[in-house]
Coordinates of C-alpha atoms and ligand atoms in Angstrom, one line a residue:
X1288 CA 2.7 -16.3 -15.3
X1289 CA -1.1 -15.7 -14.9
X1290 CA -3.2 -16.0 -12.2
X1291 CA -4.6 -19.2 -12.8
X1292 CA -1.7 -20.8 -13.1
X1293 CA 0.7 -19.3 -10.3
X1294 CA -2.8 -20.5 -8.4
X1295 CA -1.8 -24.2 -9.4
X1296 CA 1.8 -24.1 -9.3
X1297 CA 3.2 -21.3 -7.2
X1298 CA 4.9 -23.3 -3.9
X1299 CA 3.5 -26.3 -5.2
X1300 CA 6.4 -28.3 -7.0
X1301 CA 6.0 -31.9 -7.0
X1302 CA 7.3 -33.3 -3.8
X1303 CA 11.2 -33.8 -4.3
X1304 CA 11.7 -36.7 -2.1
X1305 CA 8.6 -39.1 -3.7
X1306 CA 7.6 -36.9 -7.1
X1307 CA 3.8 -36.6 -5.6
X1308 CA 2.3 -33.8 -7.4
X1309 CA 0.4 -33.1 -4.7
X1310 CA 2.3 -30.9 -1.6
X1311 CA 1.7 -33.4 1.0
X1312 CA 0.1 -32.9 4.4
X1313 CA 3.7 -32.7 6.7
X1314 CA 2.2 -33.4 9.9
X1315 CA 5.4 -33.8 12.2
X1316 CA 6.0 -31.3 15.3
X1317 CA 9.4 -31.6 14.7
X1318 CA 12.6 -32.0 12.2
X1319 CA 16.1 -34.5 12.9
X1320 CA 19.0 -32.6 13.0
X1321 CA 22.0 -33.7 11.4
X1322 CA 24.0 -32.1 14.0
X1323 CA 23.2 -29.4 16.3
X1324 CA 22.0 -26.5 13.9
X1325 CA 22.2 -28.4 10.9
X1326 CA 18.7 -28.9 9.5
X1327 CA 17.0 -29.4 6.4
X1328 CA 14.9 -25.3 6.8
X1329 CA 13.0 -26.8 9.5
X1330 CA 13.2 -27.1 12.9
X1331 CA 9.6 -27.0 14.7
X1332 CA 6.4 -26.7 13.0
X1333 CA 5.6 -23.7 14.9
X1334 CA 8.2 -21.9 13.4
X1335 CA 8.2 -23.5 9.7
X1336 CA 6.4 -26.2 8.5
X1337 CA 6.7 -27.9 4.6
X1338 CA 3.1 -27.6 4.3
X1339 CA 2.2 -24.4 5.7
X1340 CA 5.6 -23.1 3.9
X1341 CA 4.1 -23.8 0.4
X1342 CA 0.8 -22.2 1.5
X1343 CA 2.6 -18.9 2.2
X1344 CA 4.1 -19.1 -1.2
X1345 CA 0.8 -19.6 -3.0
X1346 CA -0.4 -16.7 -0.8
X1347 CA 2.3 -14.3 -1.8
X1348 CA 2.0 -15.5 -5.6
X1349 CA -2.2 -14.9 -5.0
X1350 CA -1.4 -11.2 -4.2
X1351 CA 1.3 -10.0 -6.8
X1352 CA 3.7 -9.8 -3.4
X1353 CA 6.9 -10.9 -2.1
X1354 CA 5.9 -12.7 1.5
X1355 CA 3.1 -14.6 2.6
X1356 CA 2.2 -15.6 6.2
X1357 CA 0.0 -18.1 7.0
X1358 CA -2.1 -18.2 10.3
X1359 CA -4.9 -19.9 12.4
X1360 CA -7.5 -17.7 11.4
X1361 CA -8.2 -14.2 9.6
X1362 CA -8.6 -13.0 13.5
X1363 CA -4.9 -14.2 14.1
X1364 CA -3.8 -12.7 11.3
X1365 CA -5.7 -9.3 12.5
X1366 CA -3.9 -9.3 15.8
X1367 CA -0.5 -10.2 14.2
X1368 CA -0.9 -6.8 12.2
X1369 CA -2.0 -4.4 15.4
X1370 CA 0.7 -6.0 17.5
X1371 CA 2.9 -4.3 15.4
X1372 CA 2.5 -1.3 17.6
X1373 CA 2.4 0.0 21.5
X1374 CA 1.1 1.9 23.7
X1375 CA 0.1 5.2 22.8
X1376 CA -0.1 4.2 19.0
X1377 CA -2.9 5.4 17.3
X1378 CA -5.0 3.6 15.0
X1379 CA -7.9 4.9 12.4
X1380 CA -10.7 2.0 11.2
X1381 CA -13.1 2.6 8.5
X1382 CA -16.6 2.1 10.1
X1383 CA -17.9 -0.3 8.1
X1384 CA -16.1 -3.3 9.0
X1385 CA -15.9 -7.2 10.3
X1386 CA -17.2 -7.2 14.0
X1387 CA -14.4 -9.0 15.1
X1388 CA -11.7 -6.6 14.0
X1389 CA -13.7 -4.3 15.4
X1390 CA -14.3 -6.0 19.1
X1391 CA -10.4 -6.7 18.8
X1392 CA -9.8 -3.1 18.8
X1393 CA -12.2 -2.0 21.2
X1394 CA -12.3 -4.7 23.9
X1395 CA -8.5 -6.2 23.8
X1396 CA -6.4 -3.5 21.8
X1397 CA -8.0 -0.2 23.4
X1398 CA -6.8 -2.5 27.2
X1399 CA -3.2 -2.0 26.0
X1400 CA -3.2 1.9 25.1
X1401 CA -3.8 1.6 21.5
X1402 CA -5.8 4.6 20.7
X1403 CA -8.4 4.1 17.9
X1404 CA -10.9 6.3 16.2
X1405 CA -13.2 5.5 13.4
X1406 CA -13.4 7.5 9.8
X1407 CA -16.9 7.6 7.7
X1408 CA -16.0 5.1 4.8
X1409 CA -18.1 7.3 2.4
X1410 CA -16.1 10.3 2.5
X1411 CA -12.4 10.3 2.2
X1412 CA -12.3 13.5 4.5
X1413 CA -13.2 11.7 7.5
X1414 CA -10.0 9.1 6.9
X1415 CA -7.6 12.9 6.9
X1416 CA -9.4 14.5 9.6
X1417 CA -9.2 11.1 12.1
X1418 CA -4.9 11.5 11.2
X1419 CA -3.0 12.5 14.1
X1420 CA 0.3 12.9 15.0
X1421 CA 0.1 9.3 16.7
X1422 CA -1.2 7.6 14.0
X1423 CA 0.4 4.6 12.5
X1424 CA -2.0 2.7 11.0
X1425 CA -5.2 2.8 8.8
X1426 CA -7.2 -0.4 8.5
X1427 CA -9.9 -0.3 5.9
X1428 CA -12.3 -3.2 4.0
X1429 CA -13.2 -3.0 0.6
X1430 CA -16.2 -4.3 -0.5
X1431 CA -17.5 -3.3 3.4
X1432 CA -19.4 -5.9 5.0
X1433 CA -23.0 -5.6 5.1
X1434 CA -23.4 -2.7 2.5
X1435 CA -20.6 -3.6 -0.4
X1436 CA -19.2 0.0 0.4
X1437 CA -16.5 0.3 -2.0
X1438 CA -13.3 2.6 -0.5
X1439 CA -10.7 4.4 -2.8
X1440 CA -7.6 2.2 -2.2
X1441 CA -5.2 4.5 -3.6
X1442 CA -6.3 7.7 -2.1
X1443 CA -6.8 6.2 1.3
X1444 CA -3.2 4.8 0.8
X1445 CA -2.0 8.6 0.2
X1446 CA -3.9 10.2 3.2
X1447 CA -1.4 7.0 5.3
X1448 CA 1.5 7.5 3.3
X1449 CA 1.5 11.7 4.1
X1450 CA 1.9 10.6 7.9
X1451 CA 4.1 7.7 7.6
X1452 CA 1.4 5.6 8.4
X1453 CA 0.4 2.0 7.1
X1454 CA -2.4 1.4 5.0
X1455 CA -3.4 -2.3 5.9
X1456 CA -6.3 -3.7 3.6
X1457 CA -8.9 -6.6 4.9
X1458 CA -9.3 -8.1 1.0
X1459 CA -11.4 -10.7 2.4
X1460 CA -15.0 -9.8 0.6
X1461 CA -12.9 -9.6 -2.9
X1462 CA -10.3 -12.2 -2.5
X1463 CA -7.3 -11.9 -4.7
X1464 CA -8.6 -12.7 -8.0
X1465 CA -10.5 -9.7 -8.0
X1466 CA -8.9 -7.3 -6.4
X1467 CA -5.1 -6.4 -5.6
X1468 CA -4.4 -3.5 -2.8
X1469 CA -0.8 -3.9 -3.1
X1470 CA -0.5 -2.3 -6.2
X1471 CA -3.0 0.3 -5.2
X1472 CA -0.9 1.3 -2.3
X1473 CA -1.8 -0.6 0.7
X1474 CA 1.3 -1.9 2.4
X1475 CA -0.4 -4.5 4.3
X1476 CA -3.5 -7.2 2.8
X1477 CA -5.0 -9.3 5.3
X1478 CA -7.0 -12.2 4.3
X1479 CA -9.9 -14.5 6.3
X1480 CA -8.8 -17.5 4.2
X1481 CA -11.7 -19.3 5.5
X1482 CA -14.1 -17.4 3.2
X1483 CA -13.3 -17.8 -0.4
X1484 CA -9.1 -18.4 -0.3
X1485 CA -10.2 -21.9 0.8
X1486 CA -13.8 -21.9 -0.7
X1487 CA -15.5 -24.9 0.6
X1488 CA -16.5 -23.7 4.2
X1489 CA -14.3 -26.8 6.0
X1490 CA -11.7 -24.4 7.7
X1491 CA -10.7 -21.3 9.8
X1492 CA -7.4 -19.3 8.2
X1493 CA -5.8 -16.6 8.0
X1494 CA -3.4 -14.6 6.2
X1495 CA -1.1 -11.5 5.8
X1496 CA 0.4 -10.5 2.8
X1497 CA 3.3 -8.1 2.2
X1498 CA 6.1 -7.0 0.2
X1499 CA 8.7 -5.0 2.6
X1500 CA 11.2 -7.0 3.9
X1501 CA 11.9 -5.2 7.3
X1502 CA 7.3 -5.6 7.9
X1503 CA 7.5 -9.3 7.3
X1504 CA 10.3 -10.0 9.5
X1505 CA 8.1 -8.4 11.9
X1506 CA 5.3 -10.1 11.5
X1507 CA 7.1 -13.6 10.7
X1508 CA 8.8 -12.8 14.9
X1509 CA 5.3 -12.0 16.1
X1510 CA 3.4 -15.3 13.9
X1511 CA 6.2 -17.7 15.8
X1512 CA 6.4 -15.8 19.0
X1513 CA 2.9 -16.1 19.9
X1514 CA 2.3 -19.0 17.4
X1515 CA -1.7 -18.7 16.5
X1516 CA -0.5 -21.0 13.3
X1517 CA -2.3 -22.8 11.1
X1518 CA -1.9 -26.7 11.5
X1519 CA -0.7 -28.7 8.0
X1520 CA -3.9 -30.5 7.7
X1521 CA -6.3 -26.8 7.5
X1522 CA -2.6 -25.6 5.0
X1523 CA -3.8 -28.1 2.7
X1524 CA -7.2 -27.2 2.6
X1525 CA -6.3 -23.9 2.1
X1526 CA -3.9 -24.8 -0.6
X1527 CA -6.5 -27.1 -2.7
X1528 CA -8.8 -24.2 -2.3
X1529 CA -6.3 -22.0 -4.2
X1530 CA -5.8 -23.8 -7.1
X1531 CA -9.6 -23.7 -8.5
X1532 CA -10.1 -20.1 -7.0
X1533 CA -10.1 -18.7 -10.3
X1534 CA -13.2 -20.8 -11.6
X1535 CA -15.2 -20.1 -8.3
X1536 CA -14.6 -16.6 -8.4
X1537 CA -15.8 -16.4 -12.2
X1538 CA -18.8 -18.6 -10.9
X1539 CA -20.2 -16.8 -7.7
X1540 CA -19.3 -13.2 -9.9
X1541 CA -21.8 -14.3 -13.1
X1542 CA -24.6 -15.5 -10.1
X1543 CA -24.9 -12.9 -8.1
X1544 CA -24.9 -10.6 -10.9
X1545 CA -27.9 -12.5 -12.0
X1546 CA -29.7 -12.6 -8.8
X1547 CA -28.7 -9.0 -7.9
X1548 CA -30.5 -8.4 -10.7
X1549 CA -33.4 -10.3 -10.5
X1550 CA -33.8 -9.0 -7.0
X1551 CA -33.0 -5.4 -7.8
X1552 CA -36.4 -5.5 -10.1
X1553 CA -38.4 -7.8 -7.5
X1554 CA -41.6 -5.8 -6.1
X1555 CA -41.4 -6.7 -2.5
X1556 CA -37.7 -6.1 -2.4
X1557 CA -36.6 -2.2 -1.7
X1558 CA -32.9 -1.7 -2.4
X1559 CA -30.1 -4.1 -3.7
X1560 CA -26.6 -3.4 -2.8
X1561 CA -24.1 -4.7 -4.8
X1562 CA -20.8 -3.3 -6.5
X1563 CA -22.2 -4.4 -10.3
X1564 CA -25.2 -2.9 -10.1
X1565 CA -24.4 0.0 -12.8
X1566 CA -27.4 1.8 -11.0
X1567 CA -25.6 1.5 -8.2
X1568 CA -23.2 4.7 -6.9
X1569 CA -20.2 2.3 -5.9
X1570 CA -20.4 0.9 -9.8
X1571 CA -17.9 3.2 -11.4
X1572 CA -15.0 2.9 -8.2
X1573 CA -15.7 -0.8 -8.4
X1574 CA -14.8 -0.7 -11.9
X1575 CA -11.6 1.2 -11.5
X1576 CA -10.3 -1.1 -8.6
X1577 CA -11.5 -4.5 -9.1
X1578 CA -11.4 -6.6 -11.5
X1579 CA -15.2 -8.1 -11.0
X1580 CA -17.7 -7.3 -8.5
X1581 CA -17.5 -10.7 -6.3
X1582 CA -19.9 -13.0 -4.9
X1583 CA -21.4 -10.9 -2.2
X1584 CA -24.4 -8.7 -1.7
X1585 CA -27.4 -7.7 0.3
X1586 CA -30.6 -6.3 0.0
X1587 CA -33.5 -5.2 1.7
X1588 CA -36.8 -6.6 1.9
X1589 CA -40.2 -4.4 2.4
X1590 CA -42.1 -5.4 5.9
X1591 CA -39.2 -5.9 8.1
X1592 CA -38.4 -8.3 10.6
X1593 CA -41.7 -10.1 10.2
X1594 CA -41.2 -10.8 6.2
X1595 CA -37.7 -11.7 6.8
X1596 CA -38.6 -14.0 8.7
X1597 CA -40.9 -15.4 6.3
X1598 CA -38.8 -15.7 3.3
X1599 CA -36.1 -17.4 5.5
X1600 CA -38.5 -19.9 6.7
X1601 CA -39.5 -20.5 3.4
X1602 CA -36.3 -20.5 1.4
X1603 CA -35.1 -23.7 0.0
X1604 CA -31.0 -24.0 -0.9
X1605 CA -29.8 -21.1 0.8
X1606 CA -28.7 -22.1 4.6
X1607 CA -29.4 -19.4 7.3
X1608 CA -25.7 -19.0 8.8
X1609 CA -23.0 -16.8 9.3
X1610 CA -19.4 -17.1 7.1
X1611 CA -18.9 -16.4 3.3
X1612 CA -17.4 -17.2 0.6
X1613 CA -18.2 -21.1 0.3
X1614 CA -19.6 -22.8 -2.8
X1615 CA -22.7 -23.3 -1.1
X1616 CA -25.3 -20.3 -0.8
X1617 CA -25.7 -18.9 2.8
X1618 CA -27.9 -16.1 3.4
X1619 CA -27.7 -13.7 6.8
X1620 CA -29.7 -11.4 8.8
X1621 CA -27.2 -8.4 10.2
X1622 CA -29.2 -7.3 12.4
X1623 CA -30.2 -9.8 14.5
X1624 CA -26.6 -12.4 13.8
X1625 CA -23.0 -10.3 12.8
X1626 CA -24.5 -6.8 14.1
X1627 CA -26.8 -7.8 17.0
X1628 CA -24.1 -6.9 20.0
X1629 CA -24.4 -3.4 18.4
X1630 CA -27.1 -0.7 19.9
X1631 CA -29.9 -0.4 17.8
X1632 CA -29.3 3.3 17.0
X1633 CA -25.8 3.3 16.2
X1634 CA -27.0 0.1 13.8
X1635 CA -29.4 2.2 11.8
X1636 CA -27.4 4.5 11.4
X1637 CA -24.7 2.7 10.0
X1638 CA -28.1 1.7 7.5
X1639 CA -28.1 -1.9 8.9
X1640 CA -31.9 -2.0 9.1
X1641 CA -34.4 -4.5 10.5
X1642 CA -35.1 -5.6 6.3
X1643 CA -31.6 -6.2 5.7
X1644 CA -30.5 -9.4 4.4
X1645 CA -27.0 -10.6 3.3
X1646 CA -26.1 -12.8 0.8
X1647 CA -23.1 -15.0 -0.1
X1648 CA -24.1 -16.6 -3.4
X1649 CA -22.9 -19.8 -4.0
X1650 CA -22.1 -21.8 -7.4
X1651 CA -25.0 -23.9 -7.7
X1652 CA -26.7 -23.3 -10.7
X1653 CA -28.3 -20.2 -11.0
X1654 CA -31.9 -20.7 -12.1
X1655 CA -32.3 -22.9 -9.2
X1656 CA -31.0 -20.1 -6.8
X1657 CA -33.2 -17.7 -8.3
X1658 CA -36.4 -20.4 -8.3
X1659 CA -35.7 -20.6 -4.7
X1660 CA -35.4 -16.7 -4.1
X1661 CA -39.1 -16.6 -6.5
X1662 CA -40.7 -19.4 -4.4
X1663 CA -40.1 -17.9 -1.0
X1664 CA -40.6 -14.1 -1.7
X1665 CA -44.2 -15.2 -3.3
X1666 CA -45.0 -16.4 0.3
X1667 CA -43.1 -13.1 2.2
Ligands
PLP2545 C1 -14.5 -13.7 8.6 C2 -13.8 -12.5 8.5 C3 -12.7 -12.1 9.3 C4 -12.3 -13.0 10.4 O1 -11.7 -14.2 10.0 P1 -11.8 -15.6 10.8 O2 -11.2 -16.5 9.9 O3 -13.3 -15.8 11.1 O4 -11.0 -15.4 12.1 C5 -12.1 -10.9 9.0 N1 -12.5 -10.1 8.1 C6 -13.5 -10.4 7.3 C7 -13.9 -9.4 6.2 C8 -14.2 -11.6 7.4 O5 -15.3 -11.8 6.7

């Protein structure tokens, strides 16, 4: 079946004791035991849960894979995957990347011995140079977060695969409707189902998607040895997220090619960057991998701090916060919210100037989201 519809139905079979459509919210710690050991497929909630069970399903089904696991947020799910590995382990990062993943790595990881070095996300060579003999693991994010960066799945996935290594795959900025790393390569896809998997800014998730047996069994030990699990309540969410992820998807794609647009010829605005830009020089990868360009972009603004200030004091619709992927529009300033731990020069050198703004489009409707954009620009 289609996306759409494994969206709706995937793990979600009416409810076989009662008939509800609906997978209900299962919130019990615990299961009765017929006898010792003899259980219905639960036994703690912890270590399975009905709820969270056909979450992991509808996760799988999401990413054209074979296991799902569900946890209590995209950073749980982030640990999960480097806890695969020990001491002297070595770990390569593209640098463009969430700030958490990369304060996991550097100020909890790096504690336990796990060596990690970072590879230039626009050239490939700096992913096969960073390979050493220790490496096991090669963690990229595609669309990269601020600059939509767009990263060669497939070749990246060959540079791992020559050294045995994994290639794990953050597909939060995409989400699975638009983009698919298994088939490209990856062995791992990690998910922050808090952004656009559940859609409607209410919850923290996470998620790890795979298809070899012998990695999920892994993983599946580690999510119920150290138990950072979603509760059945924030499963739901996630799960009625799911089912209209298709629409939204279509929706925040067809705004923000509008406003990318609209911005990218905007006087007082200086660059746009955004995957479906054809001007742009990600345009053409983007094509290859993805299926659309998603609902993220960000751009920057001529005068600096002091007209970014301006527009966001004037700008109607769009909240000023942090997170993604909702249906509502947030906008973002890098340098000074996700990117202000980071010293200033190795900031502008990543290109994360003082004018750059980020935008998670949302799917109001999009002449009033451009109106808004208009109204406050005139007063930058
Ligand atoms: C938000 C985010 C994360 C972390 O997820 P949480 O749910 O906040 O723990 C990881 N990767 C990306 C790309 C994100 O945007």
């Amino acid at each position: 079946m289609r996306f759409e519809t494994r969206a709706i139905h995937d793990g979600q079979n009416p409810d076989q004791a009662t008939g509800a459509v609906v997978v209900p919210v299962y919130q019990s710690s615990t299961y009765q035991q017929q006898a010792v050991g003899q259980h219905k497929g639960y036994e703690y909630s912890r270590t399975g849960n009905p709820t969270r069970q056909a979450l992991e399903v509808a996760l799988a089904s999401l990413e054209e894979a074979k296991f799902g696991l569900a946890f209590a947020s995209g950073v749980a799910a982030t640990t999960a995957v480097f806890s695969l590995f020990k001491k002297g382990d070595h770990i390569i990062a593209g640098d463009d990347m969430y700030g958490g993943t990369y304060r996991l790595l550097e100020q909890v990881f790096k504690k336990w011995g796990l060596g990690v070095s970072y590879a230039d996300v626009d050239k490939l060579q700096s992913f096969e140079k960073a390979v050493t003999n220790k490496t096991k693991l090669i963690w990229i994010e595609t669309p990269t977060n601020p600059l939509l960066k767009i990263i060669n799945i497939e070749k990246v996935a060959k540079i791992a695969h020559k050294k045995n290594a994994l290639l794990v795959v953050d597909n939060t900025f995409a989400s699975p409707y638009f983009q698919k790393p298994l088939p490209l390569g990856a062995d791992i896809v990690v998910h922050s189902t808090t952004k656009y998997i559940a859609g409607h800014s209410d919850i923290i998730g996470g998620a790890i998607v795979v298809n070899d047996e012998k990695l999920y069994n892994d993983l599946k030990f580690y999510q119920n040895s150290a138990g950072a699990v979603p509760g059945p309540w924030d499963c739901w969410l996630a799960l009625r997220g799911i089912k209209t992820l298709a629409v939204r998807m279509r929706a925040h794609e067809e705004n923000a090619i509008y406003l990318a647009g609209y911005l990218s010829k905007h006087a007082k605005v200086s660059n746009v960057y955004y995957p479906g830009l054809k001007s742009g020089k990600n345009y053409a990868l983007a094509r290859e991998q993805m299926k659309g360009f998603s609902g993220m972009f960000s751009f920057e603004l001529k005068g600096g701090r002091a007209a970014v200030r301006r527009l966001f004091a004037n700008l109607k619709i769009f909240s000023l916060a942090e997170s993604l992927g909702g249906v509502e529009s947030l906008i973002s300033y890098p340098a000074g919210m996700t990117h202000a731990s980071m010293p200033e020069e190795e900031r502008l050198k990543r290109g994360i100037t003082d004018s750059l703004v980020r935008v998670s489009v949302g799917i109001e409707n999009r002449i009033d989201l451009k109106q808004a954009l208009a109204a406050a620009l005139a007063l930058v």
